[in-house]
C-alpha cells in the first residue's frame, strides 16, 4: 500500500477542435502531513489501452504550494502541481484518466470522460456525487435542464425588448493564422450573443507558413451553420494588422463598429449591455467595457481590469481601453481608418482619434471581454511584439500634434513599459500655504519659487500646501506645475507616500453600482509603490475626483475665474473646491511622477472624509439637477 495519498482537483474540461483538454492540479503527499510530496503520473485509456498522442504538461502552482505545504523557495520552484492533459477524442466514446503517484504502487484516482463530461469513479467519486445529489434535493443547486430553461427565457425576453432604433453592430475581426480551436470559440462567442442585431466581418490575411494554412472560411461556415450574419473574405495577401482590419471595416454595414481579436471571447451579454447604455446616451460616439484574461484553453478567467470612466491622461500611460470597444462607423471614416504606420498600437491610435471626435464617451463597468493569453499575444507580454513599444509613442505623439500641444512622450522605464510626458514650456510656479491667504491679494509673480526667466510671459501656477508633506525628489513640484496649465485640467495631485515608501493615496475616485449608492475609494491605500492590480498600475497617470488635503497645483487663471478654497474644515473645503472646478468642466489629475512623503501628523482619515464630502455634493447636485456622475451611469 502506498504511503502517499493523492490530492487532485479538476478545474476544467473542454472539447476543442477534435481534442479533449483537461486542466487541474494534483500531487502525492504523505498522510502524516509532512512537507514531502511526490509528482503524479497521468494516463488516458480507451478500453484499457493508452490513447495515442496524449500530451501531458505540468506547471508551477504557487497557490497550491502555499495552501498545502511550507517549503523553501527552491522546493517551490521545483514543484509542478498544475497539469494540462490533451488527447484526441471521438464523440460518444468513453475514456478513462488515471492518476498515480510516480514510482509508487497503491492508490489510483480514476475519472470517466465522455463528450466533454468528466466524473470521478470509485468511492471518492460516489461520495462527491452523493453530496451533489443531496444539495439538489435540498434545493441548493440548479439542474442543467432548469438552467437551460432560464437561459432560453432570458434570451426570449431580450429579443422582445430590442427596439427598431437599436443599431446593427458590425464586429470587425482581422484574421491571421489563429489556432483553429481559438478561432472557433471566438466565432461561437459571437453566435452566443443575447442581442441579435449584429454581423461578424472576418478579413483573413493568413499566408502559408510552416505546414498548411487552415481554411478559416470553412471553419466559420461550419461552426455558424452558415449563418448569413457571419461574413468572410479571404484577402489576396496579408496587409498587416491595420490593413486587414481596414478590409474587415470595408465589409461592415452597421452604424456601430465593434472590435475584437481573432482568438478572444465575448461575454454573451457584451452587445446587449452596450446597446442598453447607448439608448440613454444618443450623443455617444465611443464605448468600452471592462475586461479580463483567459488562459489558452478559455477555461480559466483571471486578472480583471476594472477600467475607469473616460480618463484622457491615463491613455498616455497605457491603452487601458483595449477591447471590448465600439466606435460609430462615421467617426472611424473621419479618422481615415486604421494606420499601418501604427501597427502594434493601431487600436491605441484609433481610440485617441475617436476620442477627439466623440461628443461623449461611455464606459460600461462590467467584464464583458476575455483577452486570450496566446503565445504571440500582447496579453502575455508586449515583448512578443517589440515593435509595439515604438508604435505606442508614435500614436501618443501624433495625438499631441493633432491637438496642437508641444510635448513629448517617452519611456521612463522601457522594461516596465512606463511612459512619461514632458510638456515643452517653462511654467512659473509658487509654493503657498493653504492656511495663509495673504498671497491671494499679492501679484502672482512676486518673489515666487520656480520662476521662469525674466521677460517671459508664462502661465502661472500655485502649489498649495497644507503642511506635513515634503517632496520625494526635486522634480515633484515641477511635475505638478507643468500639468496644471494643460488644457482641461483643474487640480493636479501628487502620489502621496508614507514614510515606509508604501502608498498613502493615489487619489480618490467615486464609484456607483446598480443600487444607486455612491462610494468613495482611496486608490492603492497601503499598497507597495510601483505595483499593479485590477485598477491598473500605480505609475499610470489617472483622472481622479479628489485627493485628501495635502498638496495640489492649480493655475492662477482658475483661481482668478473660479475662486479658491473656502475657509473651515480642510476636508470639506478640499471636496467643495474640487467639485466646483469639476462642475466648471475641468478634470483633476493624479500625476504619479510627483511623489510627496506625508508626515505622521496628517489625519489618518483625511482621504475618507474628503471623499464623503464629495459624495454629499454629488448627491445634492443629482437630486436638484438630475446630474449623474459618470461612474454611476449604466452600472
Coordinates of C-alpha atoms in Angstrom, one line a residue:
X1 CA 0.0 0.0 0.0
X2 CA 1.4 3.4 -1.0
X3 CA 2.4 5.7 1.8
X4 CA 1.4 8.6 -0.4
X5 CA -2.2 10.0 -0.7
X6 CA -3.3 11.6 -4.0
X7 CA -4.7 15.1 -3.7
X8 CA -6.3 16.3 -7.0
X9 CA -8.9 18.6 -8.5
X10 CA -10.3 19.1 -12.0
X11 CA -10.6 22.8 -12.8
X12 CA -12.0 22.5 -16.3
X13 CA -12.7 20.2 -19.3
X14 CA -13.4 21.2 -22.8
X15 CA -13.6 19.6 -26.3
X16 CA -11.6 21.8 -28.6
X17 CA -11.3 21.1 -32.4
X18 CA -11.1 17.3 -32.1
X19 CA -9.2 17.2 -28.8
X20 CA -10.3 17.0 -25.2
X21 CA -8.4 19.3 -22.8
X22 CA -8.5 18.8 -19.1
X23 CA -6.8 21.2 -16.6
X24 CA -6.4 20.9 -12.9
X25 CA -3.8 20.1 -10.2
X26 CA -2.5 17.0 -8.4
X27 CA 0.2 15.8 -6.1
X28 CA 1.0 12.9 -3.8
X29 CA 1.6 13.7 -0.1
X30 CA 2.4 11.7 2.9
X31 CA -0.7 11.2 5.3
X32 CA 1.5 12.4 8.1
X33 CA 1.1 15.9 6.7
X34 CA 4.8 16.4 6.5
X35 CA 6.0 18.7 3.7
X36 CA 7.1 15.9 1.4
X37 CA 5.4 15.4 -1.9
X38 CA 5.7 13.3 -5.0
X39 CA 4.8 14.1 -8.5
X40 CA 1.9 12.4 -10.3
X41 CA 1.8 10.2 -13.4
X42 CA -1.3 10.7 -15.7
X43 CA -2.5 8.3 -18.4
X44 CA -5.5 8.3 -20.7
X45 CA -7.0 4.9 -21.6
X46 CA -9.7 3.7 -24.1
X47 CA -10.9 0.2 -23.2
X48 CA -7.8 -0.3 -21.1
X49 CA -5.3 0.8 -23.9
X50 CA -3.3 4.0 -23.8
X51 CA -4.6 6.7 -26.2
X52 CA -2.0 7.7 -28.8
X53 CA -0.9 11.4 -29.0
X54 CA -1.8 12.1 -25.3
X55 CA 0.0 15.2 -24.2
X56 CA 0.6 16.0 -20.5
X57 CA 2.3 19.2 -19.4
X58 CA 3.0 20.3 -15.8
X59 CA 3.3 23.8 -14.5
X60 CA 4.1 25.5 -11.2
X61 CA 1.2 26.3 -8.9
X62 CA 2.4 28.6 -6.1
X63 CA -1.2 28.8 -4.8
X64 CA -1.3 25.0 -4.3
X65 CA 2.2 25.1 -2.7
X66 CA 1.0 27.8 -0.3
X67 CA -2.2 26.0 0.6
X68 CA -0.7 22.6 1.3
X69 CA 3.0 22.9 2.1
X70 CA 5.5 25.0 3.9
X71 CA 8.7 24.7 1.8
X72 CA 11.7 26.6 0.8
X73 CA 11.7 28.7 -2.3
X74 CA 13.9 26.2 -4.2
X75 CA 11.4 23.4 -3.5
X76 CA 8.6 25.7 -4.7
X77 CA 10.4 26.3 -8.0
X78 CA 10.9 22.5 -8.5
X79 CA 7.3 21.6 -7.7
X80 CA 5.0 21.1 -10.7
X81 CA 1.4 20.6 -9.4
X82 CA -0.7 22.1 -12.3
X83 CA -1.5 19.9 -15.2
X84 CA -2.9 20.1 -18.7
X85 CA -3.9 16.9 -20.4
X86 CA -4.8 16.9 -24.1
X87 CA -5.9 13.9 -26.2
X88 CA -7.8 13.2 -29.4
X89 CA -11.4 12.0 -28.9
X90 CA -14.3 10.5 -30.8
X91 CA -17.9 11.5 -30.0
X92 CA -19.7 9.0 -27.8
X93 CA -16.5 7.1 -26.8
X94 CA -15.8 6.6 -23.1
X95 CA -12.2 7.3 -21.9
X96 CA -10.6 6.9 -18.5
X97 CA -8.0 9.2 -17.0
X98 CA -5.8 7.7 -14.2
X99 CA -3.6 9.5 -11.7
X100 CA -0.9 7.6 -9.8
X101 CA 2.0 8.6 -7.6
X102 CA 5.1 8.3 -9.7
X103 CA 7.3 5.4 -8.6
X104 CA 4.8 4.1 -6.1
X105 CA 2.2 1.3 -6.3
X106 CA -1.1 1.7 -4.5
X107 CA -3.7 4.4 -4.7
X108 CA -5.0 5.3 -8.1
X109 CA -7.6 8.0 -8.8
X110 CA -9.7 7.5 -11.9
X111 CA -12.1 9.6 -13.9
X112 CA -14.6 8.7 -16.6
X113 CA -14.6 11.0 -19.6
X114 CA -17.2 11.2 -22.4
X115 CA -18.1 14.2 -24.8
X116 CA -16.7 16.9 -22.5
X117 CA -18.1 15.5 -19.3
X118 CA -15.9 14.1 -16.5
X119 CA -16.7 12.3 -13.2
X120 CA -14.5 10.7 -10.7
X121 CA -15.1 7.0 -10.2
X122 CA -14.6 4.8 -7.1
X123 CA -15.5 5.7 -3.5
X124 CA -14.3 9.2 -3.8
X125 CA -16.5 9.8 -6.9
X126 CA -19.5 8.2 -5.3
X127 CA -19.1 10.4 -2.2
X128 CA -18.9 13.6 -4.4
X129 CA -22.0 12.5 -6.4
X130 CA -23.9 11.8 -3.2
X131 CA -23.1 15.3 -1.9
X132 CA -24.3 16.8 -5.1
X133 CA -27.5 14.8 -5.1
X134 CA -28.2 15.8 -1.5
X135 CA -27.7 19.5 -2.4
X136 CA -30.1 19.1 -5.4
X137 CA -32.7 17.5 -3.1
X138 CA -32.3 20.3 -0.6
X139 CA -32.7 22.9 -3.4
X140 CA -29.2 24.3 -3.2
X141 CA -28.2 23.6 -6.8
X142 CA -29.9 24.1 -10.1
X143 CA -30.2 21.3 -12.6
X144 CA -28.8 21.7 -16.1
X145 CA -32.3 21.5 -17.6
X146 CA -33.6 24.2 -15.3
X147 CA -30.6 26.4 -16.1
X148 CA -31.1 25.9 -19.8
X149 CA -34.7 26.9 -19.4
X150 CA -33.8 30.0 -17.6
X151 CA -31.3 31.0 -20.3
X152 CA -33.8 30.4 -23.0
X153 CA -36.4 32.5 -21.3
X154 CA -33.8 35.3 -20.7
X155 CA -32.9 35.3 -24.4
X156 CA -36.5 35.5 -25.4
X157 CA -37.1 38.4 -23.1
X158 CA -34.1 40.3 -24.6
X159 CA -35.3 39.5 -28.2
X160 CA -38.7 41.0 -27.3
X161 CA -37.0 44.1 -25.8
X162 CA -35.0 45.0 -28.9
X163 CA -36.2 48.3 -30.5
X164 CA -36.3 49.2 -34.2
X165 CA -34.0 52.1 -33.4
X166 CA -31.3 49.8 -31.8
X167 CA -28.2 49.7 -34.0
X168 CA -26.8 47.0 -36.2
X169 CA -23.4 46.3 -34.8
X170 CA -20.6 45.1 -37.1
X171 CA -17.9 43.2 -35.3
X172 CA -14.7 43.5 -37.4
X173 CA -12.0 40.9 -36.9
X174 CA -8.7 40.7 -38.7
X175 CA -7.7 37.0 -39.0
X176 CA -4.1 35.8 -39.3
X177 CA -3.4 32.2 -38.6
X178 CA -5.0 31.8 -35.2
X179 CA -5.2 28.4 -33.5
X180 CA -8.3 26.7 -35.2
X181 CA -9.8 25.9 -31.8
X182 CA -9.4 29.5 -30.6
X183 CA -10.9 30.9 -33.8
X184 CA -13.9 28.6 -33.5
X185 CA -14.5 29.7 -29.9
X186 CA -14.3 33.3 -30.9
X187 CA -17.0 32.8 -33.6
X188 CA -19.1 30.8 -31.1
X189 CA -18.9 33.6 -28.6
X190 CA -20.4 36.0 -31.2
X191 CA -23.1 33.5 -32.2
X192 CA -24.0 33.2 -28.5
X193 CA -24.8 36.9 -28.1
X194 CA -28.1 37.6 -26.4
X195 CA -28.5 40.6 -28.7
X196 CA -29.2 39.5 -32.3
X197 CA -28.7 42.6 -34.5
X198 CA -25.0 42.0 -35.4
X199 CA -22.8 40.9 -38.2
X200 CA -19.4 39.4 -37.9
X201 CA -16.9 40.6 -40.6
X202 CA -13.8 38.3 -41.0
X203 CA -11.0 39.5 -43.2
X204 CA -8.4 36.7 -43.5
X205 CA -4.9 37.7 -44.4
X206 CA -3.4 34.3 -43.5
X207 CA -0.4 33.2 -45.6
X208 CA 1.2 29.7 -45.7
X209 CA 3.9 29.3 -43.2
X210 CA 5.2 26.0 -41.7
X211 CA 2.6 23.5 -42.8
X212 CA -0.8 24.2 -44.4
X213 CA -2.9 27.2 -43.5
X214 CA -6.3 26.3 -42.1
X215 CA -9.4 27.1 -44.2
X216 CA -10.9 29.6 -41.7
X217 CA -13.8 30.3 -44.1
X218 CA -14.8 26.7 -43.9
X219 CA -14.5 26.7 -40.1
X220 CA -16.6 29.8 -39.8
X221 CA -19.3 28.4 -42.0
X222 CA -19.4 25.1 -40.2
X223 CA -19.5 26.4 -36.7
X224 CA -22.1 29.1 -37.6
X225 CA -24.3 26.7 -39.6
X226 CA -23.8 29.1 -42.5
X227 CA -25.5 32.0 -40.5
X228 CA -25.8 34.9 -43.0
X229 CA -24.6 37.3 -40.3
X230 CA -21.1 35.7 -40.4
X231 CA -19.3 37.2 -43.4
X232 CA -15.9 36.0 -44.5
X233 CA -13.4 37.4 -47.0
X234 CA -10.1 35.8 -48.0
X235 CA -7.6 38.5 -48.8
X236 CA -5.2 38.2 -51.7
X237 CA -2.3 38.8 -49.4
X238 CA -1.5 39.8 -45.8
X239 CA -2.0 43.5 -45.4
X240 CA -0.7 43.7 -41.8
X241 CA -2.9 44.1 -38.7
X242 CA -4.1 47.6 -39.8
X243 CA -4.6 46.7 -43.4
X244 CA -6.5 43.5 -42.5
X245 CA -8.7 45.5 -40.0
X246 CA -9.5 48.1 -42.7
X247 CA -10.5 45.3 -45.0
X248 CA -12.9 43.9 -42.3
X249 CA -14.2 47.5 -41.8
X250 CA -15.0 47.8 -45.5
X251 CA -17.2 44.8 -45.2
X252 CA -19.2 46.4 -42.4
X253 CA -22.7 47.8 -42.9
X254 CA -23.6 48.6 -39.3
X255 CA -23.8 52.0 -37.7
X256 CA -21.5 50.9 -34.9
X257 CA -18.2 49.1 -35.2
X258 CA -17.1 46.7 -32.5
X259 CA -13.5 45.4 -32.4
X260 CA -12.2 42.1 -31.2
X261 CA -9.2 39.8 -31.9
X262 CA -9.4 36.5 -33.8
X263 CA -8.9 34.4 -30.7
X264 CA -10.6 36.3 -27.9
X265 CA -14.0 35.7 -26.3
X266 CA -17.1 37.9 -25.8
X267 CA -19.4 37.6 -22.8
X268 CA -22.9 36.6 -24.0
X269 CA -24.3 39.9 -22.9
X270 CA -21.5 42.1 -24.3
X271 CA -23.6 43.6 -27.1
X272 CA -26.8 43.8 -25.1
X273 CA -25.2 45.7 -22.3
X274 CA -23.6 48.1 -24.8
X275 CA -26.9 48.7 -26.6
X276 CA -28.7 49.5 -23.3
X277 CA -26.0 52.0 -22.5
X278 CA -26.3 53.7 -25.9
X279 CA -30.1 54.1 -25.5
X280 CA -29.5 56.6 -22.7
X281 CA -26.7 58.4 -24.5
X282 CA -27.6 59.3 -28.1
X283 CA -24.6 61.7 -28.4
X284 CA -22.1 58.9 -27.6
X285 CA -19.6 58.1 -30.3
X286 CA -17.3 55.7 -28.4
X287 CA -18.0 53.0 -25.9
X288 CA -15.8 50.5 -24.0
X289 CA -16.2 47.8 -21.3
X290 CA -14.1 46.1 -18.6
X291 CA -12.1 43.0 -19.5
X292 CA -10.1 40.2 -18.1
X293 CA -7.7 37.5 -19.3
X294 CA -8.4 33.9 -20.1
X295 CA -5.9 31.0 -20.5
X296 CA -5.1 29.4 -23.8
X297 CA -7.9 26.9 -23.4
X298 CA -10.5 29.5 -22.5
X299 CA -11.4 27.8 -19.2
X300 CA -9.8 30.0 -16.5
X301 CA -10.6 33.7 -16.2
X302 CA -8.4 36.0 -14.1
X303 CA -6.8 39.4 -13.8
X304 CA -9.8 41.6 -14.4
X305 CA -9.1 45.2 -15.4
X306 CA -11.8 47.4 -13.8
X307 CA -11.4 50.4 -16.0
X308 CA -12.1 54.0 -15.0
X309 CA -14.6 56.2 -16.8
X310 CA -13.0 58.0 -19.7
X311 CA -9.6 59.1 -18.5
X312 CA -7.8 61.0 -21.2
X313 CA -4.5 61.3 -19.3
X314 CA -4.4 57.6 -18.5
X315 CA -4.3 56.9 -22.2
X316 CA -0.8 58.4 -22.2
X317 CA 0.3 55.7 -19.8
X318 CA -1.4 52.7 -21.3
X319 CA -4.1 51.6 -23.8
X320 CA -6.3 50.7 -20.9
X321 CA -9.4 50.5 -23.2
X322 CA -8.2 47.7 -25.4
X323 CA -11.3 45.6 -26.2
X324 CA -14.3 45.2 -26.0
X325 CA -14.9 48.7 -27.6
X326 CA -17.3 50.1 -30.0
X327 CA -17.0 53.2 -32.2
X328 CA -19.6 54.8 -34.5
X329 CA -18.8 54.0 -38.1
X330 CA -18.9 57.6 -39.3
X331 CA -16.2 58.5 -36.7
X332 CA -13.9 55.8 -38.0
X333 CA -14.5 57.0 -41.5
X334 CA -13.5 60.6 -40.4
X335 CA -10.2 59.3 -38.9
X336 CA -9.3 57.6 -42.2
X337 CA -9.3 54.2 -40.7
X338 CA -6.5 52.2 -39.1
X339 CA -3.0 53.5 -39.8
X340 CA -0.4 50.8 -40.8
X341 CA 2.3 53.1 -39.6
X342 CA 0.9 52.4 -36.1
X343 CA 0.9 48.6 -36.4
X344 CA 1.4 47.3 -32.9
X345 CA -0.5 50.2 -31.4
X346 CA -3.2 50.6 -34.1
X347 CA -6.0 50.3 -31.6
X348 CA -4.4 52.9 -29.3
X349 CA -4.1 55.3 -32.2
X350 CA -7.7 54.8 -33.4
X351 CA -9.0 55.3 -29.8
X352 CA -7.2 58.6 -29.4
X353 CA -8.6 59.7 -32.7
X354 CA -12.1 58.6 -31.9
X355 CA -11.9 60.4 -28.5
X356 CA -11.0 63.6 -30.3
X357 CA -14.1 63.3 -32.5
X358 CA -16.6 61.9 -30.0
X359 CA -19.1 64.2 -28.2
X360 CA -19.5 61.6 -25.4
X361 CA -17.5 58.5 -24.4
X362 CA -19.2 55.7 -22.4
X363 CA -17.8 53.2 -20.0
X364 CA -19.8 50.1 -19.3
X365 CA -18.5 48.9 -15.9
X366 CA -18.8 45.2 -16.4
X367 CA -16.3 42.5 -17.5
X368 CA -17.6 41.7 -21.0
X369 CA -14.5 40.7 -22.9
X370 CA -11.9 38.0 -22.3
X371 CA -8.5 38.5 -23.7
X372 CA -6.8 35.2 -24.5
X373 CA -3.2 34.6 -23.3
X374 CA -2.0 33.2 -26.6
X375 CA 1.8 32.7 -27.0
X376 CA 2.0 35.6 -29.5
X377 CA -0.4 37.9 -27.8
X378 CA 0.5 41.2 -26.1
X379 CA -1.9 40.0 -23.4
X380 CA 1.0 37.7 -22.4
X381 CA 3.8 40.2 -22.9
X382 CA 4.5 43.1 -25.2
X383 CA 7.9 41.5 -25.7
X384 CA 6.2 39.2 -28.2
X385 CA 5.7 42.3 -30.4
X386 CA 8.7 44.6 -29.5
X387 CA 7.8 46.9 -32.4
X388 CA 4.6 47.8 -30.5
X389 CA 6.5 49.9 -28.0
X390 CA 7.8 52.4 -30.5
X391 CA 4.4 52.5 -32.2
X392 CA 2.8 53.4 -28.8
X393 CA 4.9 56.5 -28.5
X394 CA 4.2 57.4 -32.2
X395 CA 0.5 57.2 -31.5
X396 CA 0.6 59.4 -28.5
X397 CA 2.9 61.9 -30.2
X398 CA 0.6 62.1 -33.3
X399 CA -2.3 62.8 -30.9
X400 CA -0.3 65.7 -29.3
X401 CA 0.4 67.1 -32.8
X402 CA -3.3 67.0 -33.8
X403 CA -4.2 68.8 -30.6
X404 CA -1.6 71.4 -31.1
X405 CA 0.3 70.6 -27.9
X406 CA 4.1 70.9 -27.6
X407 CA 5.3 67.9 -25.6
X408 CA 7.0 64.5 -25.8
X409 CA 6.1 61.1 -24.6
X410 CA 9.0 58.8 -23.8
X411 CA 9.7 55.6 -21.8
X412 CA 10.9 56.4 -18.3
X413 CA 11.5 52.7 -17.9
X414 CA 11.1 50.6 -21.1
X415 CA 11.4 47.3 -19.2
X416 CA 8.2 48.2 -17.2
X417 CA 6.6 50.0 -20.2
X418 CA 6.5 53.1 -18.1
X419 CA 5.5 56.2 -20.2
X420 CA 6.1 59.7 -19.1
X421 CA 5.1 63.0 -20.7
X422 CA 7.1 66.3 -20.7
X423 CA 5.4 69.5 -21.9
X424 CA 7.8 71.8 -23.7
X425 CA 7.1 75.0 -21.9
X426 CA 8.6 76.6 -18.7
X427 CA 6.0 77.3 -16.0
X428 CA 6.3 79.8 -13.3
X429 CA 5.0 78.4 -10.0
X430 CA 4.8 79.5 -6.4
X431 CA 4.5 77.4 -3.3
X432 CA 1.9 78.8 -0.9
X433 CA 0.3 77.9 2.4
X434 CA -3.4 76.9 2.3
X435 CA -3.9 78.5 5.7
X436 CA -2.2 81.8 4.9
X437 CA -4.4 83.6 2.3
X438 CA -2.3 86.8 2.1
X439 CA -0.8 85.7 -1.2
X440 CA -4.3 85.9 -2.8
X441 CA -4.0 89.7 -2.8
X442 CA -0.4 89.8 -3.9
X443 CA 0.7 89.9 -7.5
X444 CA 1.2 86.3 -8.7
X445 CA 4.7 86.8 -9.9
X446 CA 6.1 88.4 -6.8
X447 CA 9.1 86.5 -5.4
X448 CA 7.7 83.1 -6.3
X449 CA 9.6 79.9 -6.4
X450 CA 10.4 78.2 -9.7
X451 CA 10.1 81.4 -11.7
X452 CA 10.8 81.4 -15.5
X453 CA 13.4 83.7 -16.9
X454 CA 12.7 87.4 -16.7
X455 CA 10.7 88.8 -19.5
X456 CA 8.9 85.6 -20.3
X457 CA 5.1 85.8 -20.1
X458 CA 4.4 82.2 -18.9
X459 CA 1.3 80.7 -17.3
X460 CA 1.4 80.8 -13.5
X461 CA 0.6 78.1 -11.1
X462 CA 0.1 78.0 -7.3
X463 CA 1.3 74.9 -5.4
X464 CA -1.0 74.9 -2.4
X465 CA 0.4 73.1 0.7
X466 CA -1.5 72.0 3.8
X467 CA 1.8 71.3 5.6
X468 CA 3.1 67.9 6.7
X469 CA 4.4 66.9 3.3
X470 CA 7.8 67.0 1.7
X471 CA 8.8 66.2 -1.9
X472 CA 10.3 62.8 -2.5
X473 CA 12.5 64.2 -5.3
X474 CA 13.5 67.5 -6.8
X475 CA 11.1 67.2 -9.7
X476 CA 8.0 66.7 -7.6
X477 CA 6.8 70.4 -7.7
X478 CA 7.7 71.0 -11.3
X479 CA 5.8 67.8 -12.3
X480 CA 2.6 69.3 -10.7
X481 CA 3.1 72.7 -12.2
X482 CA 3.6 71.6 -15.8
X483 CA 0.3 69.8 -15.8
X484 CA -1.7 72.5 -14.0
X485 CA -1.7 74.6 -17.2
X486 CA -2.6 71.8 -19.5
X487 CA -5.9 72.0 -21.5
X488 CA -8.9 70.9 -19.4
X489 CA -7.0 70.3 -16.2
X490 CA -8.3 71.7 -12.9
X491 CA -6.3 70.4 -9.9
X492 CA -3.2 68.3 -10.1
X493 CA -2.4 66.0 -7.2
X494 CA 0.8 64.1 -6.3
X495 CA 1.0 60.5 -5.3
X496 CA 1.1 60.5 -1.5
X497 CA 3.6 58.2 0.2
X498 CA 4.0 57.0 3.7
X499 CA 7.4 57.2 5.5
X500 CA 8.0 53.5 4.7
X501 CA 7.5 54.0 1.0
X502 CA 4.1 52.5 0.7
X503 CA 1.3 54.5 -0.9
X504 CA -1.0 56.6 1.3
X505 CA -3.2 57.7 -1.6
X506 CA -3.1 57.8 -5.4
X507 CA -6.3 59.9 -5.4
X508 CA -9.9 59.3 -4.6
X509 CA -12.5 58.0 -7.1
X510 CA -16.3 57.9 -6.8
X511 CA -18.0 54.7 -7.8
X512 CA -21.6 53.7 -8.0
X513 CA -23.5 50.5 -8.5
X514 CA -26.9 49.4 -9.6
X515 CA -28.1 50.1 -6.0
X516 CA -27.6 53.8 -6.7
X517 CA -25.3 54.2 -3.7
X518 CA -22.1 56.3 -4.4
X519 CA -18.9 55.2 -2.7
X520 CA -15.5 56.9 -2.3
X521 CA -12.5 54.7 -2.9
X522 CA -8.9 55.8 -2.0
X523 CA -6.7 54.2 -4.6
X524 CA -3.8 52.0 -3.6
X525 CA -4.0 52.9 0.1
X526 CA -1.4 50.9 2.0
X527 CA -0.1 49.1 -1.1
X528 CA 3.5 48.9 -2.3
X529 CA 4.6 51.5 -4.8
X530 CA 5.2 50.6 -8.5
X531 CA 2.8 47.7 -8.5
X532 CA -0.5 46.8 -10.3
X533 CA -3.9 45.4 -9.5
X534 CA -7.4 45.3 -11.1
X535 CA -7.4 49.1 -11.3
X536 CA -4.3 49.2 -13.3
X537 CA -0.8 50.4 -12.4
X538 CA 0.2 52.7 -9.6
X539 CA 2.5 54.5 -12.0
X540 CA -0.2 55.5 -14.5
X541 CA -1.5 59.0 -14.9
X542 CA -5.1 58.9 -13.9
X543 CA -8.0 61.2 -13.5
X544 CA -9.5 61.3 -10.0
X545 CA -12.3 63.2 -8.3
X546 CA -10.3 64.4 -5.4
X547 CA -7.3 63.9 -3.2
X548 CA -7.0 64.5 0.6
X549 CA -5.9 67.9 1.7
X550 CA -2.1 67.6 1.4
X551 CA -0.7 69.3 -1.7
X552 CA -2.2 70.3 -5.1
X553 CA -1.4 72.5 -8.0
X554 CA -3.9 74.9 -9.6
X555 CA -3.4 77.5 -12.3
X556 CA -3.6 81.2 -11.3
X557 CA -6.1 81.6 -14.1
X558 CA -8.5 79.1 -12.5
X559 CA -8.1 80.9 -9.1
X560 CA -9.0 84.2 -10.8
X561 CA -12.0 82.8 -12.5
X562 CA -13.4 80.2 -10.1
X563 CA -12.0 81.4 -6.7
X564 CA -10.1 79.5 -4.1
X565 CA -10.7 77.1 -1.2
X566 CA -13.4 78.1 1.3
X567 CA -12.2 78.5 4.9
X568 CA -13.1 76.0 7.5
X569 CA -12.8 72.2 7.7
X570 CA -9.9 71.2 5.4
X571 CA -11.5 68.0 4.0
X572 CA -14.8 69.7 3.3
X573 CA -13.1 72.7 1.7
X574 CA -11.0 70.4 -0.5
X575 CA -14.0 68.5 -1.6
X576 CA -16.0 71.6 -2.4
X577 CA -13.2 73.2 -4.3
X578 CA -12.6 70.0 -6.4
X579 CA -16.3 69.7 -7.1
X580 CA -16.6 73.4 -8.0
X581 CA -13.9 73.0 -10.7
X582 CA -15.4 69.7 -11.9
X583 CA -18.8 71.4 -12.4
X584 CA -16.9 74.1 -14.5
X585 CA -15.9 71.3 -16.9
X586 CA -12.4 70.7 -15.6
X587 CA -10.9 67.3 -14.7
X588 CA -8.4 66.5 -12.0
X589 CA -5.2 64.6 -12.4
X590 CA -3.0 62.4 -10.1
X591 CA 0.5 62.6 -11.5
X592 CA 2.4 59.5 -10.4
X593 CA 5.8 61.1 -11.2
X594 CA 5.2 63.7 -8.5
X595 CA 5.7 61.9 -5.2
X596 CA 5.5 63.5 -1.8
X597 CA 6.0 62.0 1.6
X598 CA 3.4 62.6 4.3
X599 CA 4.2 63.4 7.9
X600 CA 2.9 61.3 10.8
X601 CA 0.7 64.2 12.0
X602 CA -1.6 64.1 9.0
X603 CA -5.1 62.8 9.9
X604 CA -5.4 59.1 9.1
X605 CA -9.0 59.6 7.8
X606 CA -8.4 62.7 5.7
X607 CA -9.0 61.0 2.3
X608 CA -12.1 59.2 3.6
X609 CA -13.6 62.4 4.9
X610 CA -12.8 64.3 1.7
X611 CA -14.4 61.5 -0.3
X612 CA -17.6 61.6 1.8
X613 CA -17.9 65.3 1.5
X614 CA -17.5 65.0 -2.3
X615 CA -20.3 62.4 -2.4
X616 CA -22.6 64.7 -0.5
X617 CA -22.1 67.3 -3.1
X618 CA -22.7 64.9 -6.0
X619 CA -25.8 63.5 -4.4
X620 CA -27.2 67.0 -3.7
X621 CA -26.4 68.1 -7.3
X622 CA -28.0 64.9 -8.7
X623 CA -31.1 65.5 -6.6
X624 CA -31.6 69.1 -7.7
X625 CA -30.4 69.0 -11.3
X626 CA -30.6 65.4 -12.5
X627 CA -26.8 65.3 -12.6
X628 CA -25.5 61.7 -12.5
X629 CA -21.7 61.0 -12.1
X630 CA -20.2 59.1 -14.9
X631 CA -19.1 56.3 -12.6
X632 CA -22.8 55.6 -11.7
X633 CA -24.1 55.6 -15.2
X634 CA -25.1 52.3 -16.8
X635 CA -23.9 50.4 -13.8

